[in-house]
Coordinates of C-alpha atoms in Angstrom, one line a residue:
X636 CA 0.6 34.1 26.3
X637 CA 1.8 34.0 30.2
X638 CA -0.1 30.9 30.3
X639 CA 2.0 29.5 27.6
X640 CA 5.3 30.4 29.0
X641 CA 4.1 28.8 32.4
X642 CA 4.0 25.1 30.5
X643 CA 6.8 22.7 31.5
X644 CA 9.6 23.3 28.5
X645 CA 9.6 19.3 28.4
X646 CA 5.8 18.9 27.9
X647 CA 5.8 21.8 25.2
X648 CA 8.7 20.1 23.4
X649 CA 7.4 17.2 23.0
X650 CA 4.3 18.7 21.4
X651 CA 5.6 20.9 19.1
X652 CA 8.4 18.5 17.7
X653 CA 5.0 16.8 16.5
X654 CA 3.9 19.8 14.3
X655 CA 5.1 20.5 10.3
X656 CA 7.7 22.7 10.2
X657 CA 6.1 25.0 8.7
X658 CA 3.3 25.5 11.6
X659 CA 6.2 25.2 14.1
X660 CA 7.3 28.6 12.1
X661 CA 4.0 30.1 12.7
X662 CA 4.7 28.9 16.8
X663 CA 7.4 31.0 17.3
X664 CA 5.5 34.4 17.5
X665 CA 3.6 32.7 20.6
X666 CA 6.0 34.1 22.9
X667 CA 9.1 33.9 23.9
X668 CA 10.1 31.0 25.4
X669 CA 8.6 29.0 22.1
X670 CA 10.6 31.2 20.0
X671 CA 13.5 30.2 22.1
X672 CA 12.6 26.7 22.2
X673 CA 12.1 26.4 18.3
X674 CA 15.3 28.2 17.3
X675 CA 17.4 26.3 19.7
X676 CA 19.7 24.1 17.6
X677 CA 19.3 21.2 19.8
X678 CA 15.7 21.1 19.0
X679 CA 16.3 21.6 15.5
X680 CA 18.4 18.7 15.4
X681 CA 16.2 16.6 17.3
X682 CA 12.9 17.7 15.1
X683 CA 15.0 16.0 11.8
X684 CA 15.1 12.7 13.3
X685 CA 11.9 12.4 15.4
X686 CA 9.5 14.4 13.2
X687 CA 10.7 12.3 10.2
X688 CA 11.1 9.1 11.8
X689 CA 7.7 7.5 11.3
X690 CA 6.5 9.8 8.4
X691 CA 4.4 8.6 6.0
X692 CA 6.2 8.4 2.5
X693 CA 6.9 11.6 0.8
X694 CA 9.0 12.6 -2.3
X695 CA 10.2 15.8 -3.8
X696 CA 10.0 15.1 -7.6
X697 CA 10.6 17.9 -10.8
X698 CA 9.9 16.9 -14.0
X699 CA 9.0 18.7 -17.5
X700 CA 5.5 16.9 -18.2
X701 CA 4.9 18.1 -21.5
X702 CA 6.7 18.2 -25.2
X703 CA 6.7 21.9 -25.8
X704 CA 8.9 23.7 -23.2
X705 CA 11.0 23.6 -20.8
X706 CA 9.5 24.7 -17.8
X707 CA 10.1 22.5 -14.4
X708 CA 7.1 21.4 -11.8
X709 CA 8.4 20.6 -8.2
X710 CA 6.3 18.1 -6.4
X711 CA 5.1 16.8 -3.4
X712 CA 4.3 13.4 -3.4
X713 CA 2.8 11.7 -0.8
X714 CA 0.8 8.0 0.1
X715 CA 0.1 5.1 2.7
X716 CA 1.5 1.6 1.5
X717 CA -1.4 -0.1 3.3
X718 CA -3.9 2.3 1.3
X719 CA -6.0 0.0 -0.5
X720 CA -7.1 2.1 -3.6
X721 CA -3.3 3.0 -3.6
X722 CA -3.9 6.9 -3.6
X723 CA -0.8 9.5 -3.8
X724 CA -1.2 12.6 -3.1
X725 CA 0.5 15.8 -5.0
X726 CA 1.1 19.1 -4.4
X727 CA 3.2 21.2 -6.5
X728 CA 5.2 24.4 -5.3
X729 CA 4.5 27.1 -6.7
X730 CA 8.1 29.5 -7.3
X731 CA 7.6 32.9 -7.7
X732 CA 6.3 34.0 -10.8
X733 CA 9.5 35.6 -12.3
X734 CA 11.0 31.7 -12.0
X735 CA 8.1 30.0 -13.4
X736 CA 8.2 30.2 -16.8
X737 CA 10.1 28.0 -20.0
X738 CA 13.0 29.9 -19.6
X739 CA 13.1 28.9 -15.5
X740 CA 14.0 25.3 -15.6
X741 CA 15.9 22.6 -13.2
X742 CA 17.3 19.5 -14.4
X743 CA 18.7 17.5 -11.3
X744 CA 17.4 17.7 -7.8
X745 CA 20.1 16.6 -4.9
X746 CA 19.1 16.2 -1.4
X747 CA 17.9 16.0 1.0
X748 CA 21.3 17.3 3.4
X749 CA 19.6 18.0 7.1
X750 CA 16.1 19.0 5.1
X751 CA 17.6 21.1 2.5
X752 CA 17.7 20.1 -1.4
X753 CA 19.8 21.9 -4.6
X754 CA 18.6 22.2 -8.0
X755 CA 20.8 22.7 -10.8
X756 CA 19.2 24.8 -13.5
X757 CA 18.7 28.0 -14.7
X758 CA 18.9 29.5 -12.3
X759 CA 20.5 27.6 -10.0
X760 CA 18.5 27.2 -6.1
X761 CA 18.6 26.1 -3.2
X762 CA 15.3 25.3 -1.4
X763 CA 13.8 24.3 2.1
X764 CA 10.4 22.9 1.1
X765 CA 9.1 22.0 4.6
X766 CA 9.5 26.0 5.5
X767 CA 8.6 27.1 1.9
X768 CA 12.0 29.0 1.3
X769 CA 13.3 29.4 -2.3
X770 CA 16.7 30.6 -2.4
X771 CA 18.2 31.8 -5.9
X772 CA 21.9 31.5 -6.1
X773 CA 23.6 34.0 -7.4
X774 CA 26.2 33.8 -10.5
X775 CA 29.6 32.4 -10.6
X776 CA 32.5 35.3 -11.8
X777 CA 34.4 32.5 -13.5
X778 CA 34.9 33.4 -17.1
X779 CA 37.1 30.5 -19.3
X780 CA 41.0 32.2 -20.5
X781 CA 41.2 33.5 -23.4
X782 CA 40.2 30.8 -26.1
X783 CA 38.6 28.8 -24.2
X784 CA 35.2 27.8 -23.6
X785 CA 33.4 25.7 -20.5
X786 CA 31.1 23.0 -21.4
X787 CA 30.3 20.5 -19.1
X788 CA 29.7 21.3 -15.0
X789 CA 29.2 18.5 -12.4
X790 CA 27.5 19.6 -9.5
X791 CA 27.9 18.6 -5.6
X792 CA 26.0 19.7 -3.0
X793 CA 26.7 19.1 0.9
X794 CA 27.1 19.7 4.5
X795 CA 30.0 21.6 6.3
X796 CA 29.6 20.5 9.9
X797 CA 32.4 23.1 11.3
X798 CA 30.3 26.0 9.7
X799 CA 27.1 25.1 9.7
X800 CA 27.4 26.0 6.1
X801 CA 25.9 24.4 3.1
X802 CA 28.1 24.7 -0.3
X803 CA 27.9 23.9 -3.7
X804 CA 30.6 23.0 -5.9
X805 CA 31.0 22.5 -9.3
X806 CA 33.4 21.5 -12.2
X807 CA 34.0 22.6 -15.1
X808 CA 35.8 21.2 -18.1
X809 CA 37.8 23.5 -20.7
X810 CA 37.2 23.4 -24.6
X811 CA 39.5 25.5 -27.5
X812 CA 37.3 27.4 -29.3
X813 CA 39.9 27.3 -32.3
X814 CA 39.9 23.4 -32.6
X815 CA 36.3 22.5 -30.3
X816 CA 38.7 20.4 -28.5
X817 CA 38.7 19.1 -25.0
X818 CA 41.7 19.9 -23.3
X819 CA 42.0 16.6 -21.1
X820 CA 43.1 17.5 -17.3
X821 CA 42.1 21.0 -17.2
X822 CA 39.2 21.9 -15.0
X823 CA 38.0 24.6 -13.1
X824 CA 36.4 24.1 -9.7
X825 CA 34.4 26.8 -7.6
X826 CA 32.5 26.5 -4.3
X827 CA 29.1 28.9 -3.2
X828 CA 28.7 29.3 0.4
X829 CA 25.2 30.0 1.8
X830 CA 26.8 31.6 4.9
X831 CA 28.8 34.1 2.8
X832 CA 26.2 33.9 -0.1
X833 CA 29.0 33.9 -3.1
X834 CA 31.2 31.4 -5.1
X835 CA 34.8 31.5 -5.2
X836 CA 37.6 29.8 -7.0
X837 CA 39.1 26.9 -5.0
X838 CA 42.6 24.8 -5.6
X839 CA 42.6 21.7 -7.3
X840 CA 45.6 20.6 -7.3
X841 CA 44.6 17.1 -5.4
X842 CA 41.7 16.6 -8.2
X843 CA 42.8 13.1 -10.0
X844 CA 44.0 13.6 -13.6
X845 CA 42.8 13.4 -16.4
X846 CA 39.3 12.0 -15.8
X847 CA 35.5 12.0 -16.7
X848 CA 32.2 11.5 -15.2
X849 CA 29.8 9.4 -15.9
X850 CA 26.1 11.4 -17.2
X851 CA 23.7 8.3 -15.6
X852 CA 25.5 9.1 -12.1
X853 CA 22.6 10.8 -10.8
X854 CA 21.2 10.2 -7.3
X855 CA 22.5 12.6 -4.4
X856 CA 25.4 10.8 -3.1
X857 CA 26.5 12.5 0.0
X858 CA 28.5 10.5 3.0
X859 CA 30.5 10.7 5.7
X860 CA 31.1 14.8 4.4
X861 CA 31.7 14.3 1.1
X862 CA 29.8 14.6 -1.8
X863 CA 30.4 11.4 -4.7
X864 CA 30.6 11.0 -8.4
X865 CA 31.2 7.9 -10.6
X866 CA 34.0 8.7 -12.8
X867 CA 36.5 6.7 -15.3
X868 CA 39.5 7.1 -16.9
X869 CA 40.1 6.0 -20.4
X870 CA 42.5 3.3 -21.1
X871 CA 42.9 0.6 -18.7
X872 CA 42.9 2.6 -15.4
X873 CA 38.8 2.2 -15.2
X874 CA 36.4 3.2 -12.8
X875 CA 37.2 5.2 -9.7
X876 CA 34.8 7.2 -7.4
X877 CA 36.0 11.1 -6.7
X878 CA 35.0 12.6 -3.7
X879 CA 35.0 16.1 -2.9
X880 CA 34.8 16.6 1.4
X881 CA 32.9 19.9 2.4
X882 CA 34.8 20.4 5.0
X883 CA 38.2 20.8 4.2
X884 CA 37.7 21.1 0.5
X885 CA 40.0 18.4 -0.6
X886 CA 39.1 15.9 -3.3
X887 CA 40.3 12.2 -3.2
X888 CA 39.9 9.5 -5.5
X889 CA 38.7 6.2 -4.2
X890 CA 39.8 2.7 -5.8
X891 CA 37.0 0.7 -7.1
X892 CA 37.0 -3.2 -8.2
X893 CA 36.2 -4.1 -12.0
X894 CA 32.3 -4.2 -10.9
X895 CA 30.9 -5.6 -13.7
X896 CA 26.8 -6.4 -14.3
X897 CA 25.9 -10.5 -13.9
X898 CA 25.8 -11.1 -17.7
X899 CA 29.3 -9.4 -18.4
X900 CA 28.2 -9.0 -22.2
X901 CA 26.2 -6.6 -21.7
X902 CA 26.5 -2.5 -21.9
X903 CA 25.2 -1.4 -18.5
X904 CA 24.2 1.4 -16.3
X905 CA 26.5 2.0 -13.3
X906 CA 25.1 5.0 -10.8
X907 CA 26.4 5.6 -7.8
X908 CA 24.4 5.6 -4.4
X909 CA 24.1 6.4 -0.9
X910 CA 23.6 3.6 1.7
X911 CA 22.6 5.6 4.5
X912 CA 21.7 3.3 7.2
X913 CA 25.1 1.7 6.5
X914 CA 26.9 5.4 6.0
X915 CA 28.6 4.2 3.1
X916 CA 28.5 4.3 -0.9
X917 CA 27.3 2.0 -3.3
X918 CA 26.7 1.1 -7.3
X919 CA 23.7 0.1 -9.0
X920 CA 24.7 -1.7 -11.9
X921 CA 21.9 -2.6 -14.8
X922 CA 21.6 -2.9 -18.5
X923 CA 21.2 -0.3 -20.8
X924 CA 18.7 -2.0 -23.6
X925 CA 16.1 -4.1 -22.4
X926 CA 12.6 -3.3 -20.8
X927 CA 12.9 -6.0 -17.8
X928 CA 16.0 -5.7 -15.9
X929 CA 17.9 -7.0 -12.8
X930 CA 19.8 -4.7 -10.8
X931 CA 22.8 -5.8 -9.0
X932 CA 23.6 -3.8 -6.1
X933 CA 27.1 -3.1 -4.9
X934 CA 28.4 -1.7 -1.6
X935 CA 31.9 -0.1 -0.1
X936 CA 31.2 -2.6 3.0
X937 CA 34.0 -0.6 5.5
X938 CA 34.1 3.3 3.8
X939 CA 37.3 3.7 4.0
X940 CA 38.7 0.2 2.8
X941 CA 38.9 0.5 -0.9
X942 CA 39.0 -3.7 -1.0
X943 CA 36.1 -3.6 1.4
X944 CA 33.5 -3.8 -2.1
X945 CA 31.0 -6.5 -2.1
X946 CA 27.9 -7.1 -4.3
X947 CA 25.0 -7.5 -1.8
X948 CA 22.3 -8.6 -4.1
X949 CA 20.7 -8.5 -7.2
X950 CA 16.7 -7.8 -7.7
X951 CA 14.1 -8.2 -10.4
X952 CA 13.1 -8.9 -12.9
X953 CA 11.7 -5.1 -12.9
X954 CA 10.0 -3.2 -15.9
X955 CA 12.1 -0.6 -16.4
X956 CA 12.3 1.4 -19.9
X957 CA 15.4 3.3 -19.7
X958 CA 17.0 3.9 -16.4
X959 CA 17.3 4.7 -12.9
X960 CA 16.5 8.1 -11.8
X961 CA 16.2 7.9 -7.7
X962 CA 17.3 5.6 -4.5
X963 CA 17.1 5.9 -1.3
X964 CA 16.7 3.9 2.0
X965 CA 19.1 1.1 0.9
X966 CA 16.3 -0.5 -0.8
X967 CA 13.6 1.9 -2.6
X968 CA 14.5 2.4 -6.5
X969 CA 12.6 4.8 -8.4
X970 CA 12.8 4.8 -12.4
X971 CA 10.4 5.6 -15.3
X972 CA 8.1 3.2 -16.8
X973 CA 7.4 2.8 -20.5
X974 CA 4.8 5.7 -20.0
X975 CA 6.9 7.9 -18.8
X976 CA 5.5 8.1 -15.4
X977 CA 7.3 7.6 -12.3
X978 CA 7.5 4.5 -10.4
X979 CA 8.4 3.1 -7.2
X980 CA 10.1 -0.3 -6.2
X981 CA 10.6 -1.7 -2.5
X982 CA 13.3 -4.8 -3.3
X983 CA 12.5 -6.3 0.1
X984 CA 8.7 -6.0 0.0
X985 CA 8.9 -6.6 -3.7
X986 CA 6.1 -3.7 -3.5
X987 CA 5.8 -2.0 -6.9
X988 CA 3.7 1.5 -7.0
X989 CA 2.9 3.7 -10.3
X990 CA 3.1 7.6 -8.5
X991 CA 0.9 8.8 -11.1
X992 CA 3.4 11.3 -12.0
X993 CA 5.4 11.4 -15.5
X994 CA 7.8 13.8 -17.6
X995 CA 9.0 14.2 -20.8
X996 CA 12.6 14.4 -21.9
X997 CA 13.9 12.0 -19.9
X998 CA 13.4 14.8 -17.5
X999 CA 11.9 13.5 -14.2
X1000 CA 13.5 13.2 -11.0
X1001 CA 13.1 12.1 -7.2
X1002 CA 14.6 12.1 -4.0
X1003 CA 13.1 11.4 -0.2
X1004 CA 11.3 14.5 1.0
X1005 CA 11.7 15.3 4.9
X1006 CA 10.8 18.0 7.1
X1007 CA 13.6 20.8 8.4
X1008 CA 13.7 23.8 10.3
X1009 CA 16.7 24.7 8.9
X1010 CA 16.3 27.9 7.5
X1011 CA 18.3 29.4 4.3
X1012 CA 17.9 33.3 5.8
X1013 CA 20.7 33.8 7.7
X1014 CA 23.4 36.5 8.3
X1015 CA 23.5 39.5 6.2
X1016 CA 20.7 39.2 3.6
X1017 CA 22.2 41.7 1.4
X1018 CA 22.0 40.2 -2.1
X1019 CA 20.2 37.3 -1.3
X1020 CA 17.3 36.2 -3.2
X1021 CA 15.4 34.4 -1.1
X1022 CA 11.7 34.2 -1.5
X1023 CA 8.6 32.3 -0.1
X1024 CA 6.5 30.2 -2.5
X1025 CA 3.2 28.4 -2.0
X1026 CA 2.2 24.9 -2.2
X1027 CA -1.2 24.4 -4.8
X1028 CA -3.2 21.6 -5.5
X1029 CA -1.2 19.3 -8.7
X1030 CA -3.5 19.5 -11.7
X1031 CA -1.4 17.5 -13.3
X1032 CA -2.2 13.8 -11.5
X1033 CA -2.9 11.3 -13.8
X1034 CA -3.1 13.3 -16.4
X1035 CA -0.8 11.0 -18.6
X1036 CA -3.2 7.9 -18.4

């Protein structure tokens, strides 16, 4: 150990950033000045970018891959684009036992936000694959008034720079039990903070009334602090985006042309997307029916210039059953063939690759998977259900061919 803490910091750095983050864990009880080293947000910042920067390319998918039940497999997919026989390798995580049953189950997966990803479920988690952390979030105290029920919940999931805190929020739309009717403009709207490991109630007084969201906007859409969702009003208002900023927990609605698909006859898809490399939003806009479609691509050129929207390009013809269900990169679409299984599209390649993965129930999901040393244990642990889980071998490949 002396010998180790006699190596130039530089030199040790630049061999460790190298390493998975879950063997740089394993590093830290070297000795000190690697424990140091690791846990010093500077590197941890600088891991992100570099570790991830020339990475082979991964996924985190869930998905329910058979008709009875409704329990949820996380994956790790992995492959090489110039691998001839066109191999992917998965591994699944394995929860603890007491979440991995029919009655544990996830239906959307948002991330990744600096390495870290959200399910929404029963029961609802946060999760830092790289480091093997599951972290159970604990329930909401919102109960509806007095005849009044909650139905719908749209979930965000983000960044708060000023707190190093990552927060959930979520809305939720009010019903009357005595009639089953919606009561149009009335929403509830709470925020969990992992720092302070609880929800609360938050004002929402700036939230744009009365509006909806639209179910196919599904791909983490998180920019510039604030987490997106494609929403409408009825009538001849139309489509807006809301955004809801993590940092100073305001919402704002953002303007949005009449984007329309090419063939204006047709009913169509519209999800909204992140354009990362651009640090701006976009909209995917495709047909509903159909089992070769184009996608026309739209993008908030300047993110704050609400005229700034621009379609960029349109791709395809591509095979795609029923509809999108990942992006990321600016130019990698994921959706689900007519078998169910996953598959991935590279619009400027025009490289098309089955991932040998598939789920029922319209039920599978994927978003990039990178590595983090961001950890979810922090602060008082008190309450906090945060356990380690395993990664095993995915019986499961290729079993739907």
């Amino acid at each position: 150990r002396k010998k180790m803490e006699r190596l130039p910091q530089d030199l040790v750095s630049k061999i460790l950033i190298k390493l998975p983050a879950i063997e740089l864990s394993k590093c830290k009880c070297i000795c000190k000045s690697w424990l140091d080293l690791i846990t010093n947000p500077q590197f941890t910042t600088n891991y992100y970018t570099v570790y991830n920067k020339n990475q082979q390319e991964h996924l985190l998918v869930i998905r329910r891959p058979f008709l009875c039940g409704l329990k949820t497999y996380i994956s790790h997919l992995s492959w090489n684009f110039n691998d001839p026989k066109k191999h992917v390798l998965s591994e699944i995580f394995n929860p603890p036992y007491e979440f991995s049953s029919d009655h544990k189950y996830w239906t959307e997966i948002m991330g990744p936000c600096n390495g870290i990803f959200f399910l929404e479920g029963n029961p609802n988690v946060l999760m830092n694959p790289s480091l093997r952390e599951f972290m159970v979030l604990p329930q909401s105290h919102f109960t509806p008034p007095q005849g009044f029920y909650s139905f719908t919940e749209y979930y965000g999931f983000g960044f708060d720079y000023k707190t190093n805190d990552y927060k959930v929020v979520v809305l939720k739309d009010l019903w009357l039990k005595e009639t089953d009717e919606r009561q149009n403009g009335y929403w509830n709207v709470e925020l969990y903070s992992l720092n302070l490991n609880s929800w609360r109630k938050i004002d929402a007084e700036d939230l744009p009334l009365p509006f909806d969201i639209w179910g196919s906007s599904r791909v983490f859409t998180f920019v510039k602090n604030c987490y997106h969702w494609w929403g409408f009003v009825d009538g001849n208002i139309g489509d807006f985006v809301l955004a809801f900023n993590m940092v100073d927990e305001m919402f704002r609605k953002i303007k949005v042309p009449r984007i329309e698909y090419s063939s204006s006859s047709v009913e169509c898809f519209k999800t909204l997307v992140p354009f990362d490399e651009h640090d701006t939003i976009g909209v995917i806009v495709y047909p509903i029916r159909g089992i070769e479609k184009y996608f026309d691509v739209w993008v908030m050129k300047d993110y704050w210039d609400e005229e700034s929207w621009i379609k960029v390009y349109s791709v395809g013809p591509v095979p795609v059953i029923y509809k999108l269900v990942g992006f990321y990169g600016g130019n990698r679409f994921l959706w689900k063939d007519s078998n169910e299984r996953l598959v991935l599209y590279e619009s400027e390649k025009g490289n098309v690759r089955c991932l040998q993965v598939y789920g029922k129930y319209d039920s599978i999901r994927g978003v990039r998977y990178v590595e983090s040393l961001v950890s979810l244990r922090r602060g008082n642990r008190s309450g906090r259900q945060c356990f380690s889980c395993s990664l095993i071998p995915d019986p499961l490949l290729n079993l739907g061919e």
